[in-house]
mmCIF file of C-alpha atoms in Angstrom:
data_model
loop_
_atom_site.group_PDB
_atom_site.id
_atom_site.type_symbol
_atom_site.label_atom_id
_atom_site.label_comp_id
_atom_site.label_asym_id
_atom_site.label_seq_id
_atom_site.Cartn_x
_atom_site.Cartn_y
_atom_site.Cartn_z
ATOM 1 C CA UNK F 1 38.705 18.499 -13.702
ATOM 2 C CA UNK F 2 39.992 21.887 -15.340
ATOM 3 C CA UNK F 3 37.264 23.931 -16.415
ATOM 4 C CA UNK F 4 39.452 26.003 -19.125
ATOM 5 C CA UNK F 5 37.880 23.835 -22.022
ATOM 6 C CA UNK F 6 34.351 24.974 -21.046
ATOM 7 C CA UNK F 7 35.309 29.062 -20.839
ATOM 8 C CA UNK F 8 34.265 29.270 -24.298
ATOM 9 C CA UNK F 9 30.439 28.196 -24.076
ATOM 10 C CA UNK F 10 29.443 31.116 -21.199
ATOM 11 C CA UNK F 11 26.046 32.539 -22.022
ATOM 12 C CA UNK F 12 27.851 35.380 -22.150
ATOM 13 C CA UNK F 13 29.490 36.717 -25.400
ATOM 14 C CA UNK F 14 30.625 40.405 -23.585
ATOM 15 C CA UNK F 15 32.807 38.778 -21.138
ATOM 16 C CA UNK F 16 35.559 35.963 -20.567
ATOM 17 C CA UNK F 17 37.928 35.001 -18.088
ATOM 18 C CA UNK F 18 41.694 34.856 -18.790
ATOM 19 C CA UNK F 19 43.777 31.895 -17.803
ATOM 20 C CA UNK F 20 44.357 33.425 -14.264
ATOM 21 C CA UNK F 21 40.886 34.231 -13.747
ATOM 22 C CA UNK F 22 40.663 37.832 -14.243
ATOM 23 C CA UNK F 23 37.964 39.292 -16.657
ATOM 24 C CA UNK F 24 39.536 40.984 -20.152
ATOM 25 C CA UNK F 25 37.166 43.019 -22.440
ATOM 26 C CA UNK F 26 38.206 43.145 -26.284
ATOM 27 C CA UNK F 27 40.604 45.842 -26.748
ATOM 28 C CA UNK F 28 41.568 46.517 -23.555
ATOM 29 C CA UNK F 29 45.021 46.257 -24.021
ATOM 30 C CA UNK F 30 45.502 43.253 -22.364
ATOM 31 C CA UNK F 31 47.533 41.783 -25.143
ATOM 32 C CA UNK F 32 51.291 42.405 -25.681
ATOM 33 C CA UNK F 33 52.209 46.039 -27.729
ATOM 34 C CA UNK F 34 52.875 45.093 -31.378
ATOM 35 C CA UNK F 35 50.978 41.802 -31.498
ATOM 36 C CA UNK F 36 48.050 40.909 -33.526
ATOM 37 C CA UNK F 37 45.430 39.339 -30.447
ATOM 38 C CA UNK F 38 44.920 35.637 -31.289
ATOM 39 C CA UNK F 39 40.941 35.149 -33.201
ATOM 40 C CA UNK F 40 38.803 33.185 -31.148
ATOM 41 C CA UNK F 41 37.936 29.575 -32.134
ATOM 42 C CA UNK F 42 34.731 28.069 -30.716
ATOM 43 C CA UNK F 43 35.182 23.976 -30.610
ATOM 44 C CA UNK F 44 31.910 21.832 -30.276
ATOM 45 C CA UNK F 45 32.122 20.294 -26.808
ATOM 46 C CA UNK F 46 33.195 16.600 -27.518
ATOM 47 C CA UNK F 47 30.164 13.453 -26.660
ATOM 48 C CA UNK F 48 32.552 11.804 -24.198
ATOM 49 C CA UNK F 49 32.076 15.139 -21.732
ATOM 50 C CA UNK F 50 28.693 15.928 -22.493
ATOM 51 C CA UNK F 51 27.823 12.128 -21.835
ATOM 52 C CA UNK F 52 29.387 12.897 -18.131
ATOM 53 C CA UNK F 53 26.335 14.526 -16.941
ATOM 54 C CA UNK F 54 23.274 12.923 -17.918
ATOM 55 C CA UNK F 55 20.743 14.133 -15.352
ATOM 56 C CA UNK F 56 19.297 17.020 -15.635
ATOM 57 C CA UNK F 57 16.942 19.172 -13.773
ATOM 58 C CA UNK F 58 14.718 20.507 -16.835
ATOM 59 C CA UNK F 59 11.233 18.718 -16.510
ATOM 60 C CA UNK F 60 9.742 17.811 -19.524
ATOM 61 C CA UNK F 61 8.205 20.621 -21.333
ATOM 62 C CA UNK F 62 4.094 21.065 -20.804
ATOM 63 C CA UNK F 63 2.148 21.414 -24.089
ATOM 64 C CA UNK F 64 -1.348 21.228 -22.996
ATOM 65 C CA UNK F 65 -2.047 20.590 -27.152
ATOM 66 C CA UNK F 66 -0.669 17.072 -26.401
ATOM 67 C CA UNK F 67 -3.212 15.615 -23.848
ATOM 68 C CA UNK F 68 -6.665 17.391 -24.840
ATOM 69 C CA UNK F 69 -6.043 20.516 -23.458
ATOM 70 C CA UNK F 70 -5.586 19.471 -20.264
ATOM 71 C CA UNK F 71 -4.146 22.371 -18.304
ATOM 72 C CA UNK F 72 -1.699 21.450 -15.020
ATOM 73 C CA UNK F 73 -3.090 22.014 -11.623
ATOM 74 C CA UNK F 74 0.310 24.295 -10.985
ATOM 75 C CA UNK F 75 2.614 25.823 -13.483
ATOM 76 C CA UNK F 76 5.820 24.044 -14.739
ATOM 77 C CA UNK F 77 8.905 25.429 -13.526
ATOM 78 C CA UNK F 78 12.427 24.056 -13.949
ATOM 79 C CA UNK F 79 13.486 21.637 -11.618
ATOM 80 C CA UNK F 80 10.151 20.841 -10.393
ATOM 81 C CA UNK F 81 8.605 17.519 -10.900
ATOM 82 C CA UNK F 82 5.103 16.754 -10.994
ATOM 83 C CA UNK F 83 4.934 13.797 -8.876
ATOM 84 C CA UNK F 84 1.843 11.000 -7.862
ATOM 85 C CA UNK F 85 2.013 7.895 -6.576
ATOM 86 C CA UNK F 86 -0.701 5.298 -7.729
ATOM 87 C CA UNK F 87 -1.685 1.667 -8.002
ATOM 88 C CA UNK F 88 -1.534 0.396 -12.074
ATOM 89 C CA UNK F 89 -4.084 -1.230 -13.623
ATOM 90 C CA UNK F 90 -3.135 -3.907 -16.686
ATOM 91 C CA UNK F 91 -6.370 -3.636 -18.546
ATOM 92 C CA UNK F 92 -7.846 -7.199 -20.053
ATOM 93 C CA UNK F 93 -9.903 -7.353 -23.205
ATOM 94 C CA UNK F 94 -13.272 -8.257 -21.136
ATOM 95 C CA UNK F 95 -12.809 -5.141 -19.512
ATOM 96 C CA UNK F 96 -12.174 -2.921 -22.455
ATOM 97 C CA UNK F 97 -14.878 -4.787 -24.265
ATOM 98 C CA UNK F 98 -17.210 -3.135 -21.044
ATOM 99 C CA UNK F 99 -15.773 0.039 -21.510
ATOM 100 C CA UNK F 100 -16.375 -0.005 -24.918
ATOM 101 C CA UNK F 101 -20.270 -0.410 -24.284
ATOM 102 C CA UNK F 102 -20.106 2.077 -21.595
ATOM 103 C CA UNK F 103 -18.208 5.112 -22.858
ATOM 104 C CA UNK F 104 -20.608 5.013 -26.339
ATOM 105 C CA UNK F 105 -24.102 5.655 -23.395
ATOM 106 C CA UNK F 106 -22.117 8.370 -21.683
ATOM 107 C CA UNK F 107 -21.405 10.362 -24.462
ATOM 108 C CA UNK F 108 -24.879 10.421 -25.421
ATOM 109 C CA UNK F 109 -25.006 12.514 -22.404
ATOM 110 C CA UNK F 110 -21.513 14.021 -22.597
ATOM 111 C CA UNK F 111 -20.067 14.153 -26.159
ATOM 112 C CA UNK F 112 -16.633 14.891 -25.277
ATOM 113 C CA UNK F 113 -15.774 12.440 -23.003
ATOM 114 C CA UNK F 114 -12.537 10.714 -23.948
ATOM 115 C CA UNK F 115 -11.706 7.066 -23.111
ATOM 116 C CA UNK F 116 -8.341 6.655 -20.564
ATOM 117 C CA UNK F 117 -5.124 5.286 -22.403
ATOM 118 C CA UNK F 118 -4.318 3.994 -18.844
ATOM 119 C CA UNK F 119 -5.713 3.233 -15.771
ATOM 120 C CA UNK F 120 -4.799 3.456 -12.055
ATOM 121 C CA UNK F 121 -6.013 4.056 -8.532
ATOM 122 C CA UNK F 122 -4.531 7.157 -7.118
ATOM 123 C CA UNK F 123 -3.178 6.885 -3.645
ATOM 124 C CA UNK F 124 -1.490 10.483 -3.718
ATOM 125 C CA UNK F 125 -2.198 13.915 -4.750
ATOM 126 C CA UNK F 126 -0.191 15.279 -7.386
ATOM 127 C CA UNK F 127 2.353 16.786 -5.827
ATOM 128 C CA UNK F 128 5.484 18.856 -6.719
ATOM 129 C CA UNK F 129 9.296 17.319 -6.198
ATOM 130 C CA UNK F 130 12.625 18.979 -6.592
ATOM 131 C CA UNK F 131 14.651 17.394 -9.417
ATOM 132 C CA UNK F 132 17.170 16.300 -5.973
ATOM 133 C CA UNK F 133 14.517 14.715 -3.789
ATOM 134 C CA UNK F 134 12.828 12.243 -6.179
ATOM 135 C CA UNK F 135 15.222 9.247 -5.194
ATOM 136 C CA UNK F 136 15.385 10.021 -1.304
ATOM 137 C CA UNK F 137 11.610 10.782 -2.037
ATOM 138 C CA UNK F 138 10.993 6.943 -3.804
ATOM 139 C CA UNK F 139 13.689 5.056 -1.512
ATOM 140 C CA UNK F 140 10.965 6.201 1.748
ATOM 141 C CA UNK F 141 8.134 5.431 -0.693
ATOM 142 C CA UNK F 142 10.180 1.460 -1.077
ATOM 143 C CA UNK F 143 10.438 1.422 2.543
ATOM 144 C CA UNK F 144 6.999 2.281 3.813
ATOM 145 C CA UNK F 145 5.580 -0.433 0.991
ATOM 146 C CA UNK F 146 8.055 -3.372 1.629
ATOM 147 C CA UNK F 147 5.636 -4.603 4.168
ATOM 148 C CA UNK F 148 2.176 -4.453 2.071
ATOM 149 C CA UNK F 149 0.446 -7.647 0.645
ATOM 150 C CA UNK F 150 -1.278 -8.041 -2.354
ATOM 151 C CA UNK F 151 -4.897 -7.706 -2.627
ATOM 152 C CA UNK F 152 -7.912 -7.800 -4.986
ATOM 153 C CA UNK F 153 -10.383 -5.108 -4.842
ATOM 154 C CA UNK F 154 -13.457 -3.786 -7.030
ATOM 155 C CA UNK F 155 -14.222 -1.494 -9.669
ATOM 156 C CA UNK F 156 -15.028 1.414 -7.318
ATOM 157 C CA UNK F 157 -13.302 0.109 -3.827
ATOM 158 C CA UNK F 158 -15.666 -1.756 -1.482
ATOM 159 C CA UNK F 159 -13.668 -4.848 -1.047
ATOM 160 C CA UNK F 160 -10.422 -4.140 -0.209
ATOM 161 C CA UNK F 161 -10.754 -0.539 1.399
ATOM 162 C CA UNK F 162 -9.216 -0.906 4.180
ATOM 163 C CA UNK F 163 -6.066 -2.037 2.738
ATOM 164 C CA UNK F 164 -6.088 0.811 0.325
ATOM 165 C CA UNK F 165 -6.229 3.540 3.260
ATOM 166 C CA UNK F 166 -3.395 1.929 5.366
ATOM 167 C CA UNK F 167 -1.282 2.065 1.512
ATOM 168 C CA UNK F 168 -2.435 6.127 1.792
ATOM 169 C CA UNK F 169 -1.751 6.135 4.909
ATOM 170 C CA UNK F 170 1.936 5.168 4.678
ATOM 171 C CA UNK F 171 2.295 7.602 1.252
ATOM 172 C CA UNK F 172 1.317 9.997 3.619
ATOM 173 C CA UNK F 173 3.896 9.640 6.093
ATOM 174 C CA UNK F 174 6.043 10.384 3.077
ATOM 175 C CA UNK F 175 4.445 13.413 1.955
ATOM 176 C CA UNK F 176 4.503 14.586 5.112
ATOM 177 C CA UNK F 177 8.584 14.330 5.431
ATOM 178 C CA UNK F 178 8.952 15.748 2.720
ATOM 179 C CA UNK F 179 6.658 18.769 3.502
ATOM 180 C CA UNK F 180 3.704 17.930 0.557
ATOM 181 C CA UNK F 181 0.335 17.749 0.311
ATOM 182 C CA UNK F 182 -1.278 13.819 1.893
ATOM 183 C CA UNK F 183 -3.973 12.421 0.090
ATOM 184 C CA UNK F 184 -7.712 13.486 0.543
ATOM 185 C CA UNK F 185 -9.881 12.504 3.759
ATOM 186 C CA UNK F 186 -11.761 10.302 3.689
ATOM 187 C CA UNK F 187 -11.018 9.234 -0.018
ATOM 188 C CA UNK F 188 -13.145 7.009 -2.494
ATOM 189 C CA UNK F 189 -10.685 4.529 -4.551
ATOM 190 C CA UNK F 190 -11.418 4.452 -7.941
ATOM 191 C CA UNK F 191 -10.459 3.873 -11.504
ATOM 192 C CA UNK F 192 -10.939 6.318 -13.923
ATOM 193 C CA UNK F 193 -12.673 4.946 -16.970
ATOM 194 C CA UNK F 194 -12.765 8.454 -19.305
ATOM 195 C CA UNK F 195 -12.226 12.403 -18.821
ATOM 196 C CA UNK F 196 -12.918 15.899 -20.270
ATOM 197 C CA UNK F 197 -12.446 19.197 -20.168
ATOM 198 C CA UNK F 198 -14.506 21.229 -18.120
ATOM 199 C CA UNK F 199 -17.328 19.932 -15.224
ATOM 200 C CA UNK F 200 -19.820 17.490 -16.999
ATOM 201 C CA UNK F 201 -21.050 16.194 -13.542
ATOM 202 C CA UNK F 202 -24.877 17.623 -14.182
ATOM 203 C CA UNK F 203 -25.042 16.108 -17.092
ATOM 204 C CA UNK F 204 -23.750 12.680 -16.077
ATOM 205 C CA UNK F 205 -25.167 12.000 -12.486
ATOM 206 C CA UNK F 206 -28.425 10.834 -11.998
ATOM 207 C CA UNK F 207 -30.172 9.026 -15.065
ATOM 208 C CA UNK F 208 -26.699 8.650 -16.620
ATOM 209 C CA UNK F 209 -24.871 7.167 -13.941
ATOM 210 C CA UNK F 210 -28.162 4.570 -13.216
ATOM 211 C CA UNK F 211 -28.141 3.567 -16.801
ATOM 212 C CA UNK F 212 -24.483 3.119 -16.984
ATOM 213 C CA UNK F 213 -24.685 1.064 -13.720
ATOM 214 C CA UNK F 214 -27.373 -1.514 -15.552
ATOM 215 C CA UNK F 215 -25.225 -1.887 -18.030
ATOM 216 C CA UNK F 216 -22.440 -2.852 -15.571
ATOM 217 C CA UNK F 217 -24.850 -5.089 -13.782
ATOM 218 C CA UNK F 218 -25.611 -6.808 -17.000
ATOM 219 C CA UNK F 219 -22.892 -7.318 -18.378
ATOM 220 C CA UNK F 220 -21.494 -11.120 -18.495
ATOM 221 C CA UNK F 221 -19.367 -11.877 -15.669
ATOM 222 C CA UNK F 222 -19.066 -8.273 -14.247
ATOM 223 C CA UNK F 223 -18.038 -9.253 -10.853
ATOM 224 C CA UNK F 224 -15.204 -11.486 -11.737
ATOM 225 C CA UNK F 225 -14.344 -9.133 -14.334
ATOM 226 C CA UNK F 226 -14.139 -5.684 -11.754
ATOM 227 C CA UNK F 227 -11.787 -7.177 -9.667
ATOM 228 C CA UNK F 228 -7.711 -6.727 -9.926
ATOM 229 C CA UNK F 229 -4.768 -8.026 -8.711
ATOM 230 C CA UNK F 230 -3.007 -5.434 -7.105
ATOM 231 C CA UNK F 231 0.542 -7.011 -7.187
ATOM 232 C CA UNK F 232 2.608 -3.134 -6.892
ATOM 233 C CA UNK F 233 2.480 0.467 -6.328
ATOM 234 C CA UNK F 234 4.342 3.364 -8.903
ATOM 235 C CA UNK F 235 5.541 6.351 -8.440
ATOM 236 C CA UNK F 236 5.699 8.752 -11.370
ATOM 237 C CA UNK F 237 7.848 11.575 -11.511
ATOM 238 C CA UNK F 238 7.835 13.957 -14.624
ATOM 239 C CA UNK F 239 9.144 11.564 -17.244
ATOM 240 C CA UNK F 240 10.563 8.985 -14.484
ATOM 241 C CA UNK F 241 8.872 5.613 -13.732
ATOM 242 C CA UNK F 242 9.139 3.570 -10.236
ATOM 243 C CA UNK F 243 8.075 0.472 -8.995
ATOM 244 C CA UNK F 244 7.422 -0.787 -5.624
ATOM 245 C CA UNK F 245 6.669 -4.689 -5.823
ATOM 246 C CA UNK F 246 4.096 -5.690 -2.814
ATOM 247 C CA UNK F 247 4.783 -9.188 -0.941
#
């Protein structure tokens, strides 16, 4: 395709390129003796070319304002894409019902804890992706979980562990072609139930984390209700969403 309609939008206002290619400066004479040089009309570029090229390499923009004040563990640059791969979990109302008595105790303790808006067991770091490598990056990730079976496990993994580190250990195998970070050693699987800013881990071990662990034991049904269905793993990517189906 021609790229004479696009001369026009160059960052550049100083400089353009004539139809043969060389650079002309205003007033340089490069117009014919006696003749009036021709104004310059900008056109909008029309939605059937811009429409051509819908990926982009821009990551989404990071306002820390937007989730708490959460600061990223690396800075945002363009073209890089936060990446982690996880296992989802679909929260039920018994379980939010628990949470709901739990997070109440804790913040006795911790007053700015805030509750999750979604839950998940990490099986990756959070690792950085070129805009270029996230589908060659999630067709390995596909690969490496097409032969996993589903599985229950617990609130904080007991039952269940063993499955979870050979699931790490294949993500792994995919960090490590593509030259990132693998996950922790020796790793405790867990879901996250709230978070703040700043360490509140004085303040919550010990007599917190026994109280909060009667309540658990109390509550009605606890062990049915702690266990999940882990039916697929996801990979997100900056904005992007992907899921891996287990057998």
């Amino acid at each position: 395709m021609s790229a004479a309609p696009l001369v026009g939008y160059s960052s550049s206002g100083s400089e353009d390129e004539s139809e043969d290619g060389r650079q002309t400066r205003p007033g340089n004479g490069s117009h014919r003796r006696g003749q009036s040089p021709l104004p310059r009309q900008r056109f909008p570029v029309p939605d059937s070319v811009l429409n051509m090229f819908p990926g982009t390499e821009e990551g989404p923009e990071d306002d820390s304002t937007k989730h708490g004040g959460r600061v990223r563990t690396f800075p945002h640059e363009r073209g890089n894409w936060a990446t982690h791969v996880y296992v989802p979990y679909e929260a039920k109302e018994e379980f939010l019902d628990l949470l709901d008595v739990l997070l109440p105790h804790a913040q006795t303790y911790v007053p700015r804890l805030v509750r999750m808006e979604a839950f998940h067991l990490s099986l990756s770091q959070s690792v950085v992706l070129r805009h270029h490598w996230i589908l060659p990056f999630v067709q390995a990730l596909k690969a490496r979980m097409a032969s996993f079976q589903r599985t229950f496990i617990g609130l904080e993994v007991t039952s269940g562990h063993a499955q979870f580190l050979d699931l790490v250990s294949e993500v792994d195998r995919v960090m490590e072609e593509f030259d990132l970070t693998t996950f922790y050693q020796d790793p405790s699987f867990h879901l996250s139930l709230a978070w703040c800013v700043g360490d509140a881990r004085l303040q919550l071990e010990g007599q917190c984390l026994q109280e909060l662990q009667a309540i658990v034991d109390g509550f009605e049904d606890a062990e049915v209700l702690l266990r999940v269905y882990i039916e697929q793993v996801r990979c997100k990517s900056g904005n992007k969403f992907f899921s891996m189906p287990l057998k």
